[in-house]
Short mmCIF file of C-alpha atoms in Angstrom, two decimals:
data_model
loop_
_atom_site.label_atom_id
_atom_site.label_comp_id
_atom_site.label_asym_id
_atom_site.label_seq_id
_atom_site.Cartn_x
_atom_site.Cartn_y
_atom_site.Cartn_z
CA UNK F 19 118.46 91.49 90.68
CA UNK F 20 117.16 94.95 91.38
CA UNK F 21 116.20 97.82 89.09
CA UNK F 22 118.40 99.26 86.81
CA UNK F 23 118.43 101.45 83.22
CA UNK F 24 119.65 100.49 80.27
CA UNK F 25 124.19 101.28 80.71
CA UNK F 26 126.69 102.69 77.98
CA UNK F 27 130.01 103.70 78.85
CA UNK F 28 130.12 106.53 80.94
CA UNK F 29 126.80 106.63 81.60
CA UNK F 30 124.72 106.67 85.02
CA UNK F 31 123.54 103.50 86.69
CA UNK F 32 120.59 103.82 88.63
CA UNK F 33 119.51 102.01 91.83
CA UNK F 34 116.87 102.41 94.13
CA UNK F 35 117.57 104.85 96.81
CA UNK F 36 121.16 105.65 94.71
CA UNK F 37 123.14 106.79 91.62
CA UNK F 38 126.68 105.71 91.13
CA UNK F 39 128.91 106.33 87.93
CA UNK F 40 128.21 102.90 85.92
CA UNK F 41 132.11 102.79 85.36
CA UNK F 42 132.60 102.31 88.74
CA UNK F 43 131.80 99.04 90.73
CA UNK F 44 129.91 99.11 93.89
CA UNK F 45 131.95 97.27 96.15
CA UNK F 46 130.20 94.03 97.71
CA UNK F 47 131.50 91.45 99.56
CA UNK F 48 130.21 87.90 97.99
CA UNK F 49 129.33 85.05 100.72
CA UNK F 50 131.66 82.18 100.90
CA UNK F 51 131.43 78.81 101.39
CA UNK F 52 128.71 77.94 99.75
CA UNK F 53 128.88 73.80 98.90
CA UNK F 54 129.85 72.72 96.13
CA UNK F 55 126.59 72.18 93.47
CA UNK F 56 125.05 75.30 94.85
CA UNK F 57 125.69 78.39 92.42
CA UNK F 58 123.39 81.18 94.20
CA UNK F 59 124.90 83.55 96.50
CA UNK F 60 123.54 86.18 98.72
CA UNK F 61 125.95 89.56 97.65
CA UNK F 62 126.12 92.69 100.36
CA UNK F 63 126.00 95.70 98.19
CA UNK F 64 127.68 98.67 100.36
CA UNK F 65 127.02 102.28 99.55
CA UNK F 66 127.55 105.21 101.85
CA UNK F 67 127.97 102.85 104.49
CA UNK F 68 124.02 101.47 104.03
CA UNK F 69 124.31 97.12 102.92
CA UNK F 70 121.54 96.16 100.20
CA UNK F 71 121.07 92.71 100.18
CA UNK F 72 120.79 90.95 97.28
CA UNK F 73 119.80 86.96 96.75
CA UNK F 74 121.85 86.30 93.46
CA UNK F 75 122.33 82.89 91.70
CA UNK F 76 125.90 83.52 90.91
CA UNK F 77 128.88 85.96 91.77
CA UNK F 78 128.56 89.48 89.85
CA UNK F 79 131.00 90.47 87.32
CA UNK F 80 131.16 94.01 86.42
CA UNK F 81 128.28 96.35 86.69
CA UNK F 82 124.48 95.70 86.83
CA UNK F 83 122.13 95.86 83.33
CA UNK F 84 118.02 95.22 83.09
CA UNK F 85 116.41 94.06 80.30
CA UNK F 86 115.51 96.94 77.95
CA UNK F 87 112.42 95.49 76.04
CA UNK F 88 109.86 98.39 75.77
CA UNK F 89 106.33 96.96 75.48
CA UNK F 90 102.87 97.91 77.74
CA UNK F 91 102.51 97.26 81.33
CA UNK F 92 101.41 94.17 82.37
CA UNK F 93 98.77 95.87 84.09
CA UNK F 94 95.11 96.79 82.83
CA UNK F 95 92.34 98.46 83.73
CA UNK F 96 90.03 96.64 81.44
CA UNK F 97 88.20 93.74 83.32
CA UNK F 98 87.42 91.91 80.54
CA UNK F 99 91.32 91.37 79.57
CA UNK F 100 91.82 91.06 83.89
CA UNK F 101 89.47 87.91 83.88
CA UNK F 102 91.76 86.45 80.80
CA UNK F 103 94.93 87.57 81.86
CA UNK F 104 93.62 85.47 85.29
CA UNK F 105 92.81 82.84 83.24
CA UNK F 106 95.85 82.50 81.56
CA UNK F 107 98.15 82.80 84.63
CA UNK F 108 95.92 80.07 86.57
CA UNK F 109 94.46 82.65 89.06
CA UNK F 110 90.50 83.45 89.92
CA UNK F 111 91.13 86.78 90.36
CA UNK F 112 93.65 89.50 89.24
CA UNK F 113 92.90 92.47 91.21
CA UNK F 114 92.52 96.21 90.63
CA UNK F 115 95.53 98.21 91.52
CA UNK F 116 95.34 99.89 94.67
CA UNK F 117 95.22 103.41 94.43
CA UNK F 118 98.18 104.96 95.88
CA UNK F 119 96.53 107.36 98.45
CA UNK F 120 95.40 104.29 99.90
CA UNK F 121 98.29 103.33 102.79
CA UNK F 122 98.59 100.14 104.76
CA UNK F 123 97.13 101.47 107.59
CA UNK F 124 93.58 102.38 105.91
CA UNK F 125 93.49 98.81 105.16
CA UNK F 126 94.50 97.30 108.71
CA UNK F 127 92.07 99.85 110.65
CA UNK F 128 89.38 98.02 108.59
CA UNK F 129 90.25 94.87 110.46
CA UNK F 130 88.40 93.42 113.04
CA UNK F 131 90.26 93.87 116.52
CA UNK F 132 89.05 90.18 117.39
CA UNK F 133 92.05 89.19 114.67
CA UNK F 134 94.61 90.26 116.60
CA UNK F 135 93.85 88.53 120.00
CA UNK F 136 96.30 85.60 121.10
CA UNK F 137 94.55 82.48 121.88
CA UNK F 138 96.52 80.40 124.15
CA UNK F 139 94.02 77.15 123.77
CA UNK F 140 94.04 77.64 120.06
CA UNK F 141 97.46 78.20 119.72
CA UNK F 142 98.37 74.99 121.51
CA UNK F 143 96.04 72.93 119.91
CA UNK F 144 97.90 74.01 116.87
CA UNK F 145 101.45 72.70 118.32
CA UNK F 146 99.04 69.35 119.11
CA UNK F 147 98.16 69.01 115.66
CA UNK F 148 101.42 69.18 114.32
CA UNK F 149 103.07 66.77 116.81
CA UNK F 150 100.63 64.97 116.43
CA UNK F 151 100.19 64.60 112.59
CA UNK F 152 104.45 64.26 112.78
CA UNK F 153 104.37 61.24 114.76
CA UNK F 154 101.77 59.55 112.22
CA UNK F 155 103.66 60.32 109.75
CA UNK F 156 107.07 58.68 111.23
CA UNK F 157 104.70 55.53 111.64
CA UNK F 158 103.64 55.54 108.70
CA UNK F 159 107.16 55.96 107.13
CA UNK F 160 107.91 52.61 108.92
CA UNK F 161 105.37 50.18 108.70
CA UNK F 162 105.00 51.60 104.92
CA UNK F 163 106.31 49.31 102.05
CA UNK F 164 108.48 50.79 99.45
CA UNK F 165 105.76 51.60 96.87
CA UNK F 166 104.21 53.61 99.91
CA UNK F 167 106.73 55.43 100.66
CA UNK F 168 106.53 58.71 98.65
CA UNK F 169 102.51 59.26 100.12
CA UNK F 170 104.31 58.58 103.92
CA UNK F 171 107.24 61.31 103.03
CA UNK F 172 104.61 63.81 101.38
CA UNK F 173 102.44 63.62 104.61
CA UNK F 174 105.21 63.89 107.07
CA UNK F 175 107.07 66.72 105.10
CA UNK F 176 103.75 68.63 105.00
CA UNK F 177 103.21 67.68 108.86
CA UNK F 178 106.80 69.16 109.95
CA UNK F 179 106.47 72.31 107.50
CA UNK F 180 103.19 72.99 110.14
CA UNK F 181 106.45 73.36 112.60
CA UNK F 182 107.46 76.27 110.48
CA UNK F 183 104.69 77.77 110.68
CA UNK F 184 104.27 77.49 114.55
CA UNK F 185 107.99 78.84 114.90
CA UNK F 186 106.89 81.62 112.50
CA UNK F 187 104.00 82.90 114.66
CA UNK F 188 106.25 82.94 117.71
CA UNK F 189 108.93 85.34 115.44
CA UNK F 190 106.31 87.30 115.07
CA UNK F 191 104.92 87.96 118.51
CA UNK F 192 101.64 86.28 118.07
CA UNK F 193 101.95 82.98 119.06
CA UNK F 194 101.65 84.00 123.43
CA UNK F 195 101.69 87.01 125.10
CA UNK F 196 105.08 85.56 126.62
CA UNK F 197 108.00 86.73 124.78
CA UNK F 198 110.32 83.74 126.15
CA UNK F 199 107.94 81.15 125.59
CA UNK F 200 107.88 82.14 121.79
CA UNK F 201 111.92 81.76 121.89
CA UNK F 202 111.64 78.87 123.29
CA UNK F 203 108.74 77.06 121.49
CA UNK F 204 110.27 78.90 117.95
CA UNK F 205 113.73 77.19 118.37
CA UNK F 206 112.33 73.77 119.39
CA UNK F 207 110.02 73.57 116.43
CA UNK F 208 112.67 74.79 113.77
CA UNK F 209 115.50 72.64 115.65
CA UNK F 210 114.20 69.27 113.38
CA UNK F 211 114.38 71.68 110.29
CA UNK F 212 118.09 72.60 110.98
CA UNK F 213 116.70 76.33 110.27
CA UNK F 214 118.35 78.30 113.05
CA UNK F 215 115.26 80.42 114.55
CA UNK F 216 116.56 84.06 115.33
CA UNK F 217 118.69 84.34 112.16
CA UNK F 218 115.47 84.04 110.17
CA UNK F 219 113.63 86.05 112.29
CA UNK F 220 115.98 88.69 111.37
CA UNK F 221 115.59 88.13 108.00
CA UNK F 222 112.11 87.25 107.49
CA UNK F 223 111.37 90.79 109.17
CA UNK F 224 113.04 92.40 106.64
CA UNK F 225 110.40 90.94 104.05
CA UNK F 226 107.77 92.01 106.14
CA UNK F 227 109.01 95.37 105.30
CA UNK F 228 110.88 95.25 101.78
CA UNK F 229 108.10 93.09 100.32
CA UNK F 230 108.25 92.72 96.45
CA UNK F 231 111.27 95.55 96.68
CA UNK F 232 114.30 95.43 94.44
CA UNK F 233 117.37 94.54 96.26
CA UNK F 234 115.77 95.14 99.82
CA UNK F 235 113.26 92.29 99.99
CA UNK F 236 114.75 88.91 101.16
CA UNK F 237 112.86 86.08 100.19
CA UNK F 238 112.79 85.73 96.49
CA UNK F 239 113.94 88.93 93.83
CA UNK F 240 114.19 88.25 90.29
CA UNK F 241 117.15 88.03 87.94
CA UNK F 242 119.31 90.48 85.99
CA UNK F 243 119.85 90.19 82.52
CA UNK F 244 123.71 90.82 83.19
CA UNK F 245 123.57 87.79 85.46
CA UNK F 246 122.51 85.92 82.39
CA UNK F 247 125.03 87.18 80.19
CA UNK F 248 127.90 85.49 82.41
CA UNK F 249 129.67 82.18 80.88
CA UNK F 250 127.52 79.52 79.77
CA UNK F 251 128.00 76.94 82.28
CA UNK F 252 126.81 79.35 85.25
CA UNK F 253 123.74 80.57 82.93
CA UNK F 254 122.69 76.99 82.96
CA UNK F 255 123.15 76.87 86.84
CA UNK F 256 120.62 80.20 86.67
CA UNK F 257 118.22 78.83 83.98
CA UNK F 258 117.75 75.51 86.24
CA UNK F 259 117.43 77.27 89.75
CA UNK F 260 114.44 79.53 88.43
CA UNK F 261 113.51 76.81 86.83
CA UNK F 262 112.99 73.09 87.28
CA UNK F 263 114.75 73.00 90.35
CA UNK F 264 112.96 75.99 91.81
CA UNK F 265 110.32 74.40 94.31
CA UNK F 266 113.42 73.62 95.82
CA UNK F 267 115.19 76.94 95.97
CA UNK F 268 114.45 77.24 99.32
CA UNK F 269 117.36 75.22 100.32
CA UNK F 270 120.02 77.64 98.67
CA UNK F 271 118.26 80.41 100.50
CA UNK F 272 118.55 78.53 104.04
CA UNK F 273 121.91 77.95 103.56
CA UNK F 274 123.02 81.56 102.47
CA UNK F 275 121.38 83.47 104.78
CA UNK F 276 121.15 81.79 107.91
CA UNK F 277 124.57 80.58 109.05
CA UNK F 278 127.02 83.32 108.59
CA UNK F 279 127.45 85.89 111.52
CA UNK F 280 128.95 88.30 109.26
CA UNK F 281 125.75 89.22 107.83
CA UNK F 282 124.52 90.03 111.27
CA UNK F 283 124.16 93.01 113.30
CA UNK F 284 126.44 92.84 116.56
CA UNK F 285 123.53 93.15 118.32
CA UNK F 286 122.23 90.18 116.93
CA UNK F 287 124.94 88.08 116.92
CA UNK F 288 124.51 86.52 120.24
CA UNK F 289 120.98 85.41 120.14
CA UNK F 290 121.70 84.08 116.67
CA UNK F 291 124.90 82.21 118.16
CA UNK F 292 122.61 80.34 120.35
CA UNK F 293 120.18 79.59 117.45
CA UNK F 294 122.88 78.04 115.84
CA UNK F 295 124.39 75.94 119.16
CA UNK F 296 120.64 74.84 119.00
CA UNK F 297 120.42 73.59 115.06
CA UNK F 298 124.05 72.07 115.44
CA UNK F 299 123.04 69.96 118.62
CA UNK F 300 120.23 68.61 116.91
CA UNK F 301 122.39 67.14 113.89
CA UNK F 302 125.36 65.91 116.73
CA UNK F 303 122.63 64.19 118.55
CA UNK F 304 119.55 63.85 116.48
CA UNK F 305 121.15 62.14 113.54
CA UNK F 306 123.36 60.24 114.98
CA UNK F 307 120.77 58.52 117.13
CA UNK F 308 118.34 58.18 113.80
CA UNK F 309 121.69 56.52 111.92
CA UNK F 310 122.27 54.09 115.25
CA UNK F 311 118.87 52.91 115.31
CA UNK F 312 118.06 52.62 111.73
CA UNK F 313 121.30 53.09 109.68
CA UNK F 314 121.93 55.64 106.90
CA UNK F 315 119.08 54.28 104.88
CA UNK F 316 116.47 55.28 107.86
CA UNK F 317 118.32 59.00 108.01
CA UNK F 318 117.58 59.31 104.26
CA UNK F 319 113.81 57.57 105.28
CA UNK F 320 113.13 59.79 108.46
CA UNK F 321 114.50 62.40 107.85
CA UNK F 322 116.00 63.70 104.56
CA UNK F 323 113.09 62.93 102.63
CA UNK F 324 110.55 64.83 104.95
CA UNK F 325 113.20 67.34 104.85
CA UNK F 326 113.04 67.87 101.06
CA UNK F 327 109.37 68.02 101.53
CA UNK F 328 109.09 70.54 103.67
CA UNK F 329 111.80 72.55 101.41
CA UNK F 330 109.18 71.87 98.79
CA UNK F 331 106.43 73.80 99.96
CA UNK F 332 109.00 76.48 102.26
CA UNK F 333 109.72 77.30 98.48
CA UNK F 334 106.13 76.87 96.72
CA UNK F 335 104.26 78.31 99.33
CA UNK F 336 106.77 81.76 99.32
CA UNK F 337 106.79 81.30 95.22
CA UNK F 338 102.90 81.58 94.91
CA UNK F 339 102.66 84.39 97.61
CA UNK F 340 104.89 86.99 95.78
CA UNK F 341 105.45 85.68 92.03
CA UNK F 342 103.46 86.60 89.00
CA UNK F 343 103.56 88.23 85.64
CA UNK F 344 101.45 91.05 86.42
CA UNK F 345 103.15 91.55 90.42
CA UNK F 346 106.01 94.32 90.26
CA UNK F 347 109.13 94.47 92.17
CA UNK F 348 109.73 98.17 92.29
CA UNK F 349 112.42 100.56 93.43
CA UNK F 350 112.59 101.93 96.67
CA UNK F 351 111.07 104.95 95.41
CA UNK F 352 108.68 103.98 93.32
CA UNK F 353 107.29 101.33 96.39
CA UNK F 354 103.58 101.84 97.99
CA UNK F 355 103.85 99.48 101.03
CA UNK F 356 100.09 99.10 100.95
CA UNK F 357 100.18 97.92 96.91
CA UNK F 358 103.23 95.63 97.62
CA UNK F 359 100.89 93.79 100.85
CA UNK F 360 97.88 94.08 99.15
CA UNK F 361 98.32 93.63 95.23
CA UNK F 362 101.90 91.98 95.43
CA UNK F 363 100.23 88.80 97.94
CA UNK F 364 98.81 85.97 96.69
CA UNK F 365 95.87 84.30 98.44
CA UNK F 366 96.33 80.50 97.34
CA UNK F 367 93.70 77.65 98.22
CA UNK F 368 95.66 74.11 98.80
CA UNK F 369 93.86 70.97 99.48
CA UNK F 370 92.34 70.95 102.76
CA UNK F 371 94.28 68.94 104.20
CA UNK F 372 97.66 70.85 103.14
CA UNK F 373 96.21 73.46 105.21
CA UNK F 374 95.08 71.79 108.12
CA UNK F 375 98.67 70.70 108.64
CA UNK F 376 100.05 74.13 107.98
CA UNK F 377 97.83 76.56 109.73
CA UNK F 378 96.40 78.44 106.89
CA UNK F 379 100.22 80.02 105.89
CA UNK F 380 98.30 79.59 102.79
CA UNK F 381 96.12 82.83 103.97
CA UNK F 382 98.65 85.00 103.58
CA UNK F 383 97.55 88.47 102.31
CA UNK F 384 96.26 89.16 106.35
CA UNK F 385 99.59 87.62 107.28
CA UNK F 386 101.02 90.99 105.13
CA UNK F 387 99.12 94.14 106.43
CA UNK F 388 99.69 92.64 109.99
CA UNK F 389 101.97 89.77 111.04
CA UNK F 390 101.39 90.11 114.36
CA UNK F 391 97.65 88.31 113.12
CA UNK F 392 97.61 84.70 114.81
CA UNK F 393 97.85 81.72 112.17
CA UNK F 394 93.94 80.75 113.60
CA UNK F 395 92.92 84.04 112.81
CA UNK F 396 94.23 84.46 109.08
CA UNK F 397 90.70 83.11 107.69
CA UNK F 398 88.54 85.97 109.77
CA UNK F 399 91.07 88.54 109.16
CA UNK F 400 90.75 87.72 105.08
CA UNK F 401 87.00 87.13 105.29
CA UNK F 402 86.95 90.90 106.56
CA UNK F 403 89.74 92.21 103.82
CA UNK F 404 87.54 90.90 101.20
CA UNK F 405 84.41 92.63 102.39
CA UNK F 406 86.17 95.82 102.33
CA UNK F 407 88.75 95.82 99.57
CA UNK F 408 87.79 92.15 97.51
CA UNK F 409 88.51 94.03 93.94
CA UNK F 410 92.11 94.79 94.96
CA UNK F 411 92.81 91.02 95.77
CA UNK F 412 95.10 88.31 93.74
CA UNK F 413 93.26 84.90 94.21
CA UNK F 414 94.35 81.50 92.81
CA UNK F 415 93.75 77.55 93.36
CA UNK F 416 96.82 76.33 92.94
CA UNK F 417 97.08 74.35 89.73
CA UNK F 418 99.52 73.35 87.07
CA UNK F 419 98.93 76.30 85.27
CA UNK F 420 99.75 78.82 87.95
CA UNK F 421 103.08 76.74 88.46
CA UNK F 422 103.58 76.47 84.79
CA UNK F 423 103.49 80.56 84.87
CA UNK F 424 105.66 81.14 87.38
CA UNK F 425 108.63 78.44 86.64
CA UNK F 426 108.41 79.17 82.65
CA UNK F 427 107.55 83.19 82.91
CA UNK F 428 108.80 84.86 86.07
CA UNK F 429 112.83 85.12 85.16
CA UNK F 430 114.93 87.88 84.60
CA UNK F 431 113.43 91.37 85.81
CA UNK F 432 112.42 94.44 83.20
CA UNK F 433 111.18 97.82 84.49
CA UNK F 434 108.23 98.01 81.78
CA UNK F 435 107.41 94.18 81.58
CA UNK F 436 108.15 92.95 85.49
CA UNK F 437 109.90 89.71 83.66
CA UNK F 438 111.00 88.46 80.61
CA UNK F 439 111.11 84.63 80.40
CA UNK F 440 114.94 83.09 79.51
CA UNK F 441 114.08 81.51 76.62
CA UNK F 442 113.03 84.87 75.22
CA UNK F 443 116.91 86.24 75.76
CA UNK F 444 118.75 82.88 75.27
CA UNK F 445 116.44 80.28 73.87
CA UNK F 446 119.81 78.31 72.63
CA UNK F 447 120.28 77.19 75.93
CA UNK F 448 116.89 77.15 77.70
CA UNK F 449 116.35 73.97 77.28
CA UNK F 450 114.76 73.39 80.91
CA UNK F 451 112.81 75.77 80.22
CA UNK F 452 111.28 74.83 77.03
CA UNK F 453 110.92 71.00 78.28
CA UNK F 454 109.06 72.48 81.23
CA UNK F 455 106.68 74.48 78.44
CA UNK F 456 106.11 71.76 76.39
CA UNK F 457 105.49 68.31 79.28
CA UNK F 458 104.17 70.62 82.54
CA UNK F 459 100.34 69.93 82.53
CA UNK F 460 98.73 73.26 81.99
CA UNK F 461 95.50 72.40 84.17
CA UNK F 462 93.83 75.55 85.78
#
């Protein structure tokens, strides 16, 4: 899942920020134990002692080989074909590319210094309305009758994912001015997640700075054609996890990247050790007092369910940010970090109350040029990016049609094209993503 030429025999491979002999492997170190019925690893690429992380659906076999379908960029200057191209995709707006003398800086000195101030009363009132909206939902989960059930899970998974977002703001500083109150408050509200807090904080700050890079960035990267070429039951594993089963990718993710120390600096290791005492107490006390008061059937009720909900929009909500057609991933080299925060982020609209219970995570292209923006202060800070630089800006209400695009286009990366869907390569056994084509609503 990074960029790569077209390979013979004996020829050179290229990867951002290196050239190896295509002959010889790179050695990587695969992550292990992974459950069974999950089929996407996280691979540690190792050269000249530097690790590239890579989020990969299966092991690698071999060496690495891109798609080699020459056809025109996906970008155009023409507005006319911008406005359909928007159209077809389910966006409002495909933006202009940003030019690249423009750097990330230009853009954030155009910000209001008012965004950037910490609001203790506003930032509480934010942990109020999440405990708060939580609670109803666990009520509601229990007084609800069966046919009920699905609008009480969909409120309370929405309610805890506005945990996330409070833990998020504290990993990135702008939750309080006091660094161990953010440690504190960011554990607590990822402990009923079972998402270990400092291990993604490491992480996540690496997307902050790779974003939309090949290899480097570490939320979502697309997938190699050689991947694709493996045997035929672990192409199906691929074709399904980018595709039907993608809102859900998330969980693969969590699992991979989070609970391994190896892939840890030492310097990290203890904070994230205590991160993980923290998740691990909460399932040795937590669930076992959720099973004793209400049996398995309430875990699965109160808290699996929510659970997958949350998963469900972790995974949408970092989907629509970063995935379209016309949205490179480039090489290290070829990467402007003001086009990747500007051009490659989404701005989505949700139904209000989606973003009432998650703090406007939806607003996410401030969230990019500076994360150290408060949640409460994402809808200033983009008010003021689109007064100043509104032509360079992806917009979308999210729709079938922009879900449609991304589950049934955005597969297996190409240099020239950004993706080429699987059933384009391997339409005998696409299947999912065919039935996806043909039943997913295509509403804009």
């Amino acid at each position: 899942m990074a960029t790569a030429s077209g390979v013979s025999a004996g020829s050179v491979l290229q990867l951002p920020s290196l050239r190896v002999p295509a002959k010889r492997s790179l050695p990587r170190r695969t992550a292990a134990g992974a459950p069974a019925g999950f089929f996407f690893v996280k691979s540690d690429v190792v050269y000249n002692r530097r690790s590239y992380h890579q989020f990969l659906p299966l092991k690698q076999r071999g060496g690495l080989q891109a798609a080699v379908l020459r056809v025109t960029s996906p970008l155009v200057d023409d507005e006319g074909e911008r406005k359909q191209m928007a159209e077809d995709y389910g966006f409002t707006q495909i933006g202009d590319e940003l030019p690249d003398n423009i750097t990330l800086k230009d853009v954030m000195d155009t910000l209001p210094k008012e965004v950037f101030e910490i609001n203790d009363v506003k930032a509480w009132t934010s942990v109020l309305i999440s405990v708060t909206s939580y609670a109803l939902g666990l009520f509601f989960i229990a007084k609800s009758p069966w046919y009920l059930l699905p609008l009480a899970w969909a409120w309370t998974g929405t309610a805890v994912t506005g945990f996330f977002v409070i833990g998020h703001d504290c990993a990135h500083k702008s939750f309080s001015r006091n660094k161990l109150v953010e440690d504190v408050v960011g554990t607590l509200a990822f402990m009923p997640l079972i998402y270990p807090y400092e291990p993604w904080r490491f992480k996540h700050d690496r997307h902050h700075a790779k974003t939309n890079m090949l290899i480097e960035d570490t939320a979502w990267q697309p997938v190699w054609q050689k991947e694709i070429e493996s045997s035929p039951f672990l192409r199906k594993a691929i074709i399904f996890g980018y595709g039907p089963i993608r809102p859900w990718m998330s969980i693969a993710h969590w699992l991979i990247w989070h609970f391994d120390l190896k892939k840890f600096r030492s310097n990290e290791v203890p904070r994230v050790k205590i991160s993980l005492v923290c998740v691990f107490a909460f399932m040795a006390i937590g669930w076992p007092l959720i099973i004793l008061k209400s049996g398995l059937a309430g875990w699965f009720k109160f808290w699996f369910m929510p659970w997958m909900v949350y998963h469900f929009w972790m995974s949408t909500f970092t989907m629509v940010h970063h995935t379209a057609p016309h949205i490179p991933f480039k090489s290290s080299e070829e990467w402007n970090a003001a086009q990747a925060q500007l051009n490659g982020t989404v701005h989505c609209n949700y139904p209000q109350w989606i973003e009432i219970l998650c703090h406007d995570i939806n607003v996410h292209v401030p969230h990019h040029i500076s994360p150290r923006i408060p949640s409460y202060n994402l809808r200033a800070a983009y008010d003021s990016i689109k007064q100043s630089w509104g032509k360079y800006v992806n917009e979308a209400n999210w729709n079938w049609r922009l879900m449609k695009t991304i589950l049934t286009r955005c597969h297996v990366y190409d240099k020239e094209r950004y993706y080429v869907p699987f059933d384009e390569l391997v339409p005998e056994e696409s299947q999912p993503i065919k039935f996806l084509r043909k039943f997913m609503p295509d509403y804009a």
